[in-house]
Coordinates of C-alpha atoms in Angstrom, one line a residue:
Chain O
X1 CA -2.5 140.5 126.2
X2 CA -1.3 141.1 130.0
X3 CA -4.6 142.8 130.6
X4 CA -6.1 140.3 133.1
X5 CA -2.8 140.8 135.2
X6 CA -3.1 144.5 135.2
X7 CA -6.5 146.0 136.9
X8 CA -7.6 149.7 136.6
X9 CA -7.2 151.2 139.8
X10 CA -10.4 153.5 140.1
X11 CA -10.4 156.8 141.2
X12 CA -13.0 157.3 143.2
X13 CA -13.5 160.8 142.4
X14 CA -13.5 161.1 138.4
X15 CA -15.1 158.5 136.3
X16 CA -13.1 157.7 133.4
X17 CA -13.8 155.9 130.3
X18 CA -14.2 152.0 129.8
X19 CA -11.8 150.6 127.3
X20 CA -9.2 147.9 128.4
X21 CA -6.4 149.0 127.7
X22 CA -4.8 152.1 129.0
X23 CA -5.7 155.4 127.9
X24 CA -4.5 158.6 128.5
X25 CA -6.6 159.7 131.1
X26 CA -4.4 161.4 133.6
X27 CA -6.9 160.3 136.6
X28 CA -6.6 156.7 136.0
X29 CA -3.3 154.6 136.9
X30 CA -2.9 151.0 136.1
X31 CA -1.9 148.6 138.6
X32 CA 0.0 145.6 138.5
X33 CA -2.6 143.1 139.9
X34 CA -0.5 139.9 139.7
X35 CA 3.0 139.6 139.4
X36 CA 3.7 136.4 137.6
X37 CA 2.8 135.4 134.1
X38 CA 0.2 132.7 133.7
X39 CA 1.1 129.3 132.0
X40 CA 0.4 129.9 128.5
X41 CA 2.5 133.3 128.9
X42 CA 5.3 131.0 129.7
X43 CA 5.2 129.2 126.7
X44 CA 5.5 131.7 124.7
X45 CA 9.3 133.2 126.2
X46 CA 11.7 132.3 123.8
X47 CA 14.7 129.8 125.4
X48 CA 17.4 131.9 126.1
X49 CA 20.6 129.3 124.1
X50 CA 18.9 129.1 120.8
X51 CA 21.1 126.2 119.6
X52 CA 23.0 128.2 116.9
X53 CA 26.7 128.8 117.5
X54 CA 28.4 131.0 115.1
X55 CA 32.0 129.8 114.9
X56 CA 34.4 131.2 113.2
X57 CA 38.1 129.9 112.6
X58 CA 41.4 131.9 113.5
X59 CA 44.6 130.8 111.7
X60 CA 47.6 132.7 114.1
X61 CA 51.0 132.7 113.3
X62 CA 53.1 130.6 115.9
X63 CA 57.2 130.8 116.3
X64 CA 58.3 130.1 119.9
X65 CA 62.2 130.6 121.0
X66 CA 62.4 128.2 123.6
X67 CA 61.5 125.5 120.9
X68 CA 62.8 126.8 117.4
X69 CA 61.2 125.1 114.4
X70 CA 59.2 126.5 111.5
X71 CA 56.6 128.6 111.9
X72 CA 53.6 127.6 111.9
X73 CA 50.4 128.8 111.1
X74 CA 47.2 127.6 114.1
X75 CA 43.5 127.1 114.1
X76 CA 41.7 127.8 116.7
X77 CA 37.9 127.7 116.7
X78 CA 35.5 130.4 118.4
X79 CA 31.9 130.9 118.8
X80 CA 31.4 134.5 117.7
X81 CA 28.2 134.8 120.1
X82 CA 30.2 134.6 123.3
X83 CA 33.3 136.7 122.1
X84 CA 33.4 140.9 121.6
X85 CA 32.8 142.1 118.0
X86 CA 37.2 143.3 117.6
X87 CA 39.9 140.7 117.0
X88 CA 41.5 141.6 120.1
X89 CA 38.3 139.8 121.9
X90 CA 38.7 137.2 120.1
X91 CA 42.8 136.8 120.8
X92 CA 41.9 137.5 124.3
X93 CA 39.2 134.7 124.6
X94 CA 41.5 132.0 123.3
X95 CA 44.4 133.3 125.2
X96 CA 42.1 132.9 128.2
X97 CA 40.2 130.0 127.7
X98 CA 42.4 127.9 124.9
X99 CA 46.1 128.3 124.9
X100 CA 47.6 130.7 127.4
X101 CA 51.0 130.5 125.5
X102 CA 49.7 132.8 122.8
X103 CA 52.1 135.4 123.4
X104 CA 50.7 139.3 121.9
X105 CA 51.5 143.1 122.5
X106 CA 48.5 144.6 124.2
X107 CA 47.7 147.8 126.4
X108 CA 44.7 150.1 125.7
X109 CA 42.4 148.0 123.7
X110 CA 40.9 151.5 122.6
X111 CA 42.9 152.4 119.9
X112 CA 44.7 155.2 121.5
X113 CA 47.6 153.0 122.7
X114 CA 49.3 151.4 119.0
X115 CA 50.3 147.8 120.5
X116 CA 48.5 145.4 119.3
X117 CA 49.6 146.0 115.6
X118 CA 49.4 143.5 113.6
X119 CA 48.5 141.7 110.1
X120 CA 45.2 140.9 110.2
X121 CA 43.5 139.0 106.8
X122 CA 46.5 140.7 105.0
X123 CA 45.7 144.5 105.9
X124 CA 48.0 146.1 108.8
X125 CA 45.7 147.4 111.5
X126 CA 44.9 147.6 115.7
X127 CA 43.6 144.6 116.7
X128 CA 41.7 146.4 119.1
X129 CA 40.0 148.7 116.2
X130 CA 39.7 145.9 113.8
X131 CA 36.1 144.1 113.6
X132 CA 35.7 140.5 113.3
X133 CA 34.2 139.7 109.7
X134 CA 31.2 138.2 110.0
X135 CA 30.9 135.1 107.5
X136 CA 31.9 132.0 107.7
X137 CA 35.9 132.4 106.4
X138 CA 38.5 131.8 108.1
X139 CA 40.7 135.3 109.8
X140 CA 44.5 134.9 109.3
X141 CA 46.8 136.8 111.7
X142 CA 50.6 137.2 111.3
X143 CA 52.7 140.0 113.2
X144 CA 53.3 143.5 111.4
X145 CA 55.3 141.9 108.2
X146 CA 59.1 142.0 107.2
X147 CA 59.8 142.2 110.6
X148 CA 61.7 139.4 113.3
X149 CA 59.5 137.8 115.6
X150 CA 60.1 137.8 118.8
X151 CA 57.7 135.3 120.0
X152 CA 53.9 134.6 118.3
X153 CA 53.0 137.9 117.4
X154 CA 55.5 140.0 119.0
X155 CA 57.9 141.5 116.6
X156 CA 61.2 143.5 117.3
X157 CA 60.9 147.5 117.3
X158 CA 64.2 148.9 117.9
X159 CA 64.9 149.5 114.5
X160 CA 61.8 151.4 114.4
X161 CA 62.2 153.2 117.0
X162 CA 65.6 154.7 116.2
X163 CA 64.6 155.8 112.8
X164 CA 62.4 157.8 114.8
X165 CA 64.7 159.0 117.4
X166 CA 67.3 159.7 114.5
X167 CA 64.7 162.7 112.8
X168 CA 65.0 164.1 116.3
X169 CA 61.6 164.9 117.2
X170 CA 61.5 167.7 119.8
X171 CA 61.4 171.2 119.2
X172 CA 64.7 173.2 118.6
X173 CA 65.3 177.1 118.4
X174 CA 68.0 179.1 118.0
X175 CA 66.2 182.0 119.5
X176 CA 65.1 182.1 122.9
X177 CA 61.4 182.5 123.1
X178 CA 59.8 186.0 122.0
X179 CA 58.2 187.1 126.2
X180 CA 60.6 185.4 127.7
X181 CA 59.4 182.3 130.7
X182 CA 56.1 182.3 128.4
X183 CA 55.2 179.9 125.5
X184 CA 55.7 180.3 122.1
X185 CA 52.8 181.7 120.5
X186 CA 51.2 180.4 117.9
X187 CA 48.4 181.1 115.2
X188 CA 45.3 178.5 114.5
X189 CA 46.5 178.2 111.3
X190 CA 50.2 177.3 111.5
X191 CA 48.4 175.3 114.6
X192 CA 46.3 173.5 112.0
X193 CA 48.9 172.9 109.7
X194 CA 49.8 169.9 112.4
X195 CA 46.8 168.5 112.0
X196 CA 47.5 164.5 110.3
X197 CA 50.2 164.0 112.2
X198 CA 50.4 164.8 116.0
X199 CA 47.5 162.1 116.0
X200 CA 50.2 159.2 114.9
X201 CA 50.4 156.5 117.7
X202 CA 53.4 154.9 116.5
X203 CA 51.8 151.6 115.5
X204 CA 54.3 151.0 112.9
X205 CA 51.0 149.7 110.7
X206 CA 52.4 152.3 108.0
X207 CA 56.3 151.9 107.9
X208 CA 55.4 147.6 107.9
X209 CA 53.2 148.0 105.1
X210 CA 55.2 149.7 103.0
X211 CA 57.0 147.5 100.1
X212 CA 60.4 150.0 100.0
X213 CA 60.3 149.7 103.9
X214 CA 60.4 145.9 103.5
X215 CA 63.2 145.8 100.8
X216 CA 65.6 148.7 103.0
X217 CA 64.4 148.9 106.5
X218 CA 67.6 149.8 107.9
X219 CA 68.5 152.8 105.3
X220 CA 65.1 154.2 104.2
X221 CA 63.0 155.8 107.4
X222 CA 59.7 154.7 106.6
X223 CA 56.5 156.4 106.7
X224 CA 56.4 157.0 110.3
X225 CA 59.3 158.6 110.3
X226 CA 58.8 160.7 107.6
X227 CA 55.6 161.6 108.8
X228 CA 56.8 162.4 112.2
X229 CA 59.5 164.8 110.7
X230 CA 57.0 166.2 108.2
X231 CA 55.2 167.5 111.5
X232 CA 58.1 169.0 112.8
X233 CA 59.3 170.7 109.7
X234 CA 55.9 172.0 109.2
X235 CA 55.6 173.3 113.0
X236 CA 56.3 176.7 112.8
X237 CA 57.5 177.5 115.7
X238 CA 60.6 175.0 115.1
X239 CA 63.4 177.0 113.9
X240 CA 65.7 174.1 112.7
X241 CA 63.2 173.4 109.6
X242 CA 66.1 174.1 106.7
X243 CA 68.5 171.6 108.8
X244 CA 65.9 169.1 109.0
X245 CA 65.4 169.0 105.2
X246 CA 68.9 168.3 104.5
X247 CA 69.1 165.6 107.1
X248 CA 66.8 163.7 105.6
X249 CA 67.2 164.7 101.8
X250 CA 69.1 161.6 101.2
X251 CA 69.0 158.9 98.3
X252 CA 67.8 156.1 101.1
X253 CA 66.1 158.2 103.6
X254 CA 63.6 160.0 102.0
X255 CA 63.6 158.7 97.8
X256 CA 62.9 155.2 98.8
X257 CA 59.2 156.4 98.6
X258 CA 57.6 155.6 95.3
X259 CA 54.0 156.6 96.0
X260 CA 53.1 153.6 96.2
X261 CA 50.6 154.5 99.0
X262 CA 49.8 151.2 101.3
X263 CA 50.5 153.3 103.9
X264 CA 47.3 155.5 103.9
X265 CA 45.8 152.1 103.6
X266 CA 46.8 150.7 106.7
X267 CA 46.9 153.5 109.5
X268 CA 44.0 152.5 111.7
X269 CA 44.2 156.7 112.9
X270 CA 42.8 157.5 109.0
X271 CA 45.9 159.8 108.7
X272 CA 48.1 159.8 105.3
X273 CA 51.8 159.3 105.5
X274 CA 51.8 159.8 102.0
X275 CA 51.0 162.9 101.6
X276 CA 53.2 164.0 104.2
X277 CA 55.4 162.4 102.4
X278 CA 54.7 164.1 98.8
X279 CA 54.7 167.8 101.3
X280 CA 58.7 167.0 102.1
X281 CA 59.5 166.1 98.4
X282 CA 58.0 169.8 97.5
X283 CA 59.3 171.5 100.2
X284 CA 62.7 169.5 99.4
X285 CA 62.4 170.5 95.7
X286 CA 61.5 174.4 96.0
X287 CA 64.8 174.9 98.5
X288 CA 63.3 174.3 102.0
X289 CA 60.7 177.7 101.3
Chain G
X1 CA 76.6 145.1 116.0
X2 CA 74.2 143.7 118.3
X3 CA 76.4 140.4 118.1
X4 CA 79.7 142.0 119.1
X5 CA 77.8 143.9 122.0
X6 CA 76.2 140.6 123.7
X7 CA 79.6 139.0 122.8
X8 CA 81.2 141.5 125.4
X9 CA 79.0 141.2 128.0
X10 CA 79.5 137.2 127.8
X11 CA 83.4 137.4 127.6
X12 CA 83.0 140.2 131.3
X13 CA 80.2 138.3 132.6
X14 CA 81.6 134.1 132.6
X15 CA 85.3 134.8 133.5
X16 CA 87.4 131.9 132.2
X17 CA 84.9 130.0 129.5
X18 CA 85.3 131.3 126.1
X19 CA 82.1 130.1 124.8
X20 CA 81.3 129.8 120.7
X21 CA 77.5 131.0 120.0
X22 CA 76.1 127.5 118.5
X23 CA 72.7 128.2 116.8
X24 CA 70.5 125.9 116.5
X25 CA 68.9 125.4 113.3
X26 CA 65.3 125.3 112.8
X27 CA 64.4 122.3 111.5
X28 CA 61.0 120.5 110.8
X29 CA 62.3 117.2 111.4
X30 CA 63.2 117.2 114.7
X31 CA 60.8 114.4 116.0
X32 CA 62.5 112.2 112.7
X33 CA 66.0 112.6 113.5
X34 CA 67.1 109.0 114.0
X35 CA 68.4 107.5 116.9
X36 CA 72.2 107.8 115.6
X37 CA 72.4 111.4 115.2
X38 CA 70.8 111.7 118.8
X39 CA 73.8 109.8 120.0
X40 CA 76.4 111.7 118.2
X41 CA 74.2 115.3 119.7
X42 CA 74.4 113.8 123.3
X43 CA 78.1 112.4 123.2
X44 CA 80.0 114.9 124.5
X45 CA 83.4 113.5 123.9
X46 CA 82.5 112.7 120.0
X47 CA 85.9 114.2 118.2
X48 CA 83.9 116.6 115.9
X49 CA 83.3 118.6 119.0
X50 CA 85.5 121.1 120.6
X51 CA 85.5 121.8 124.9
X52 CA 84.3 124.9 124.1
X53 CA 80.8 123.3 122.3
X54 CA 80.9 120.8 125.1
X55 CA 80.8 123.3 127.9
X56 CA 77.9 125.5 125.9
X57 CA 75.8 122.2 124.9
X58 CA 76.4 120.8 128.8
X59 CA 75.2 124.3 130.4
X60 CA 72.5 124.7 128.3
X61 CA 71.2 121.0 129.0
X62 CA 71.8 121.6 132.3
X63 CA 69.2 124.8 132.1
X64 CA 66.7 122.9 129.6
X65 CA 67.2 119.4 129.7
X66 CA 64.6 118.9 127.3
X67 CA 66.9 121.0 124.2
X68 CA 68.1 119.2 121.4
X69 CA 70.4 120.2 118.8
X70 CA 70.6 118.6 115.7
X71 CA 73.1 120.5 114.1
X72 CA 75.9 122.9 115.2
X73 CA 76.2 125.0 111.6
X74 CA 72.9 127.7 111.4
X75 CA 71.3 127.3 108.1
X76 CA 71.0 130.9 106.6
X77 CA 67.6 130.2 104.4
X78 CA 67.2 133.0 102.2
X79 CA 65.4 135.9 103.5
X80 CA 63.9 132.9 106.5
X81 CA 65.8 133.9 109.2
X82 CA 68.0 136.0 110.4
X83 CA 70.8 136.1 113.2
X84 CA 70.0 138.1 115.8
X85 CA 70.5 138.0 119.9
X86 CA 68.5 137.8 123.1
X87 CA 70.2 139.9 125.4
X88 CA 67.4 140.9 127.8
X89 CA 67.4 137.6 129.6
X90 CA 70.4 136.0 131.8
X91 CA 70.2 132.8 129.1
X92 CA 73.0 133.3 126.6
X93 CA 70.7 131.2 123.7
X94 CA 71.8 132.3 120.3
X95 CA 68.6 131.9 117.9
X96 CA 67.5 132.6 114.5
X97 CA 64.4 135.3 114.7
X98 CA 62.3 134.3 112.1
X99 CA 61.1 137.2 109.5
X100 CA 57.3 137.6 109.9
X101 CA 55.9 137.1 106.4
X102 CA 55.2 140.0 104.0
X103 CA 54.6 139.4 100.0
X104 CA 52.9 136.0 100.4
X105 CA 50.2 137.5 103.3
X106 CA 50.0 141.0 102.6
X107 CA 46.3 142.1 100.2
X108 CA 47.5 143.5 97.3
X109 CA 45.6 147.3 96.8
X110 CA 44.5 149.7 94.2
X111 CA 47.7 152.2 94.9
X112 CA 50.0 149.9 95.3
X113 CA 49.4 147.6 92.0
X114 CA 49.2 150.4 89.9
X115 CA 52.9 151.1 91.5
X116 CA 54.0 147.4 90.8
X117 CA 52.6 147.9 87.1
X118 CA 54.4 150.5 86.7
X119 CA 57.4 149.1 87.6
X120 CA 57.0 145.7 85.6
X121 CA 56.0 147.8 82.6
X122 CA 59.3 150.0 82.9
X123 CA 61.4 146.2 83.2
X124 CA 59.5 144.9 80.6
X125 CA 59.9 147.8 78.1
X126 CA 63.6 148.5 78.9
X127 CA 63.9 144.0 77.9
X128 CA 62.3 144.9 74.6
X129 CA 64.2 147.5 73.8
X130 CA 67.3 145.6 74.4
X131 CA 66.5 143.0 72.4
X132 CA 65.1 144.8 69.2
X133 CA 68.7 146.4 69.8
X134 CA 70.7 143.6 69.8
X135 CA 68.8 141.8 67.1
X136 CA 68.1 144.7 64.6
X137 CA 72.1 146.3 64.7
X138 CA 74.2 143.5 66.4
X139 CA 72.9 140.4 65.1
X140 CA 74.9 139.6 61.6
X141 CA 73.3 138.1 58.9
X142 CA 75.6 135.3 58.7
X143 CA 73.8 134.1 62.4
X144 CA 70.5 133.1 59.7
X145 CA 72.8 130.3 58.4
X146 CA 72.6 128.8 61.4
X147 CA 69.7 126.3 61.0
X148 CA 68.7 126.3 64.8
X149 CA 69.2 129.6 64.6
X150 CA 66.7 130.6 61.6
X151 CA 64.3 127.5 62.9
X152 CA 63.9 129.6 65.6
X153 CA 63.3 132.7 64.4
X154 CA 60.8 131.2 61.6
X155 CA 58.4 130.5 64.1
X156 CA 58.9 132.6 66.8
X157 CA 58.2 135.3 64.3
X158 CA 53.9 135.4 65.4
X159 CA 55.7 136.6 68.9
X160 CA 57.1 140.1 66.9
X161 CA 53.2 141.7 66.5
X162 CA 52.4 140.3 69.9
X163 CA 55.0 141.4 71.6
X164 CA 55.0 145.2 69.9
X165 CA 51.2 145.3 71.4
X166 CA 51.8 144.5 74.5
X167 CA 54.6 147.0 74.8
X168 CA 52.6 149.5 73.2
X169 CA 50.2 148.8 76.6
X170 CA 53.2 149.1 78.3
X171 CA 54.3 152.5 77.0
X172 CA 51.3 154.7 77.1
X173 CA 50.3 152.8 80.8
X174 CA 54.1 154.0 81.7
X175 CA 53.8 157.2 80.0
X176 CA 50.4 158.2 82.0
X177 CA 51.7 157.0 85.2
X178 CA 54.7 159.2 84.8
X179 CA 53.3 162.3 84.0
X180 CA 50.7 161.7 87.0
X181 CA 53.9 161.2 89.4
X182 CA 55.3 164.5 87.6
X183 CA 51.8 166.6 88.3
X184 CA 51.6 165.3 91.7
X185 CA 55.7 166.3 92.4
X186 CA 55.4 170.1 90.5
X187 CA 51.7 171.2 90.7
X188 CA 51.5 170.0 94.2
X189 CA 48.0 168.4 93.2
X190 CA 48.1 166.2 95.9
X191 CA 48.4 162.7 97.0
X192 CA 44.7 160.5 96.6
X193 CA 43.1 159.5 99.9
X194 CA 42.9 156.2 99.8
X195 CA 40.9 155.0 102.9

């Protein structure tokens, strides 16, 4: 194809076999002879815009303060080609080029970070984690549900946040450490015992998904919470573990779970409050063993 | 709570004024509103007001001229909205937060129907059971002379072998998913992954 652009360079010293197109033969190099492409090689470059967009329609839930009125549900168009393959792309590119008002929590855009939580297409997860489906159907996105907006898609924490603070999740002892000035030790195993639920981000994904959460948010903890005092209960070098079970072993704060498991659904880390969960009913039921 | 504590700050913050929170309420038709309830929003001397809602409406006009408030009294939707306060900012706006929506948006998934199932199955049985109750030992047999009564009964009696079917269904569907939650509680089998 390109072979009257590229000549053999002959070595003068070996003489090498006389097929066109390069071999093997470690004596012979080819050279580029002319660098440009003839006519007809031009013709045959594909255009670069090929004419196909690929647009895809995002319906986002809208609620501004500064002018209260029902909230509403938007469309705004995007052509998939020109936009990342997350929804956070996508929310970016419109807040950039389309409306600048739409108002959103976002930080790491890795996943690592829990901000951008929110409802997309009716699952809870990271907008930064969450693809874009391809197809031609529309993507709706609401904030983290049963929860008050702030603006757009920014909803109000606190409450989440104090369930969390009210487990108290920091280490207490009675005793001082055992070589004192030096950490605690402790084993791989009681180590990997913490494994499912150090990696929680605090996202919320879980305790907003959750159908008891949504009914008693202010009296049942929530998934996140639970799971975050499962880890500490299960961390053996806490020493408070029998206090922590009664603080929680409550009607509301821990028997509003009923299994019914849409948090493992939703937490974009893969990890499952509900077992952590089901570990604190056991541990609850055989006397805080 | 939240209320009480952004109340306090107003009350130590603007000395003299003693202002009521006036919420506006979030109503769709805003841009309809016709010219005579515009007049009675922007007349401050109308008798239904009081100084203190002049002095709010007038400072918060003066801040955002382009406010209007159609109606002083909030309208508590239920489950909509919510009263809640913005205390970050200086602005002492008292708005309804709307709730972000949950059952009409959120999928519906494996786990969790079989949970709602479970639950309707439990209502629906305990229903059933009331009423064979109440009609098998409370209902007289003096209530048959009734001609409503027995009209109503005469052909509502297809429903009986229905109705004992479905709550058969009901009953073992129950039955299985209780003794699952019992084997998962005692015999620490484990909760399903679900991902």
């Amino acid at each position: 194809m390109a072979t009257r652009l590229i000549r053999r360079a002959m070595n003068i010293t070996s003489c090498v076999s006389s097929s066109k197109v390069a071999p093997a033969a470690p004596a012979a190099r080819m050279v580029l002879d002319r660098a440009y492409a003839s006519e007809a090689e031009a013709q045959k470059v594909e255009p670069k815009a090929t004419g196909g967009t690929n647009m895809k329609t995002f319906q986002i839930y809208r609620w501004n303060p500064d002018n209260p009125s029902k909230p509403q549900l938007q469309d705004y168009k995007i052509d998939l080609k020109e936009c990342g393959p997350m929804v956070l792309d996508a929310l970016i590119k419109i807040k950039n080029e389309m409306d600048p008002t739409l108002t959103f929590r976002r930080s790491c855009r890795e996943g690592i970070c829990g901000s951008c939580a929110m409802n997309i297409n009716g699952c809870n997860g990271l907008a930064c984690l969450t693809k874009i489906e391809s197809g031609a159907s529309e993507t709706t996105i609401t904030p983290l549900p049963h929860m008050f907006v702030i603006k757009d898609l920014v909803v109000d924490m606190t409450n989440f946040y104090n369930q969390y603070k009210s487990i108290e999740p920091w280490l207490k002892r009675k005793n001082p450490p055992p070589t004192a000035g030096k950490e605690i030790p402790q084993s791989k195993k009681d180590r990997a015992k913490l494994d499912g639920m150090y990696e929680c981000i605090l996202c919320a994904c879980c305790s907003t998904s959750c159908p008891s959460y949504w009914w008693n948010p202010e009296s049942y903890l929530g998934p996140a919470a639970l799971l975050h005092a499962n880890r500490w209960i299960s961390d053996s070098r806490d020493e408070y573990t029998k206090e922590r079970l009664d603080a929680i072993n409550d009607e509301y704060k821990l028997y509003r779970c009923h299994t019914i498991l849409n948090c493992a659904r939703a937490c974009p880390k893969g990890l499952n409050p509900g077992k952590q969960i089901q570990h604190i009913k056991q541990l609850e039921l055989t006397g805080g063993a | 709570m939240a209320s009480s504590l952004a109340l306090k700050r107003l009350v130590s913050s603007s000395s003299w004024r003693v202002v009521r929170p006036i919420v506006t309420a979030p109503s769709s038709s805003r841009l309809s509103n016709t010219s005579a309830t515009r007049e009675d929003v922007f007349d401050p001397l109308s008798p239904t007001r009081s100084p203190s809602q002049v002095v709010n409406i007038r400072d918060r006009f003066m801040k955002n001229p382009f406010l209007s408030a159609s109606r002083d009294m909030a309208t508590l939707a239920k489950g909509e909205v919510k009263e809640s306060n913005e205390g970050e900012t200086g602005e002492r706006k008292n708005i309804l937060r709307p709730l972000s929506p949950h059952l009409p948006v959120y999928k519906p998934h494996l786990h969790s129907t079989l949970s709602i199932t479970n639950r309707i199955s439990g209502a629906f049985l305990t229903s059933v059971l009331l009423f064979s109750y109440l009609l098998s030992l409370k209902m007289g047999s003096v209530c048959l002379t009734y001609s409503s009564f027995y009209q109503f009964f005469f052909y509502s009696a297809k429903l009986f072998l229905v109705s004992a079917s479905v709550s058969a269904l009901a009953l073992s569907y129950h039955t299985y998913y209780g003794i699952r939650h019992l084997l998962m509680d005692l015999l620490k089998m484990g909760v399903p992954k679900v991902k």
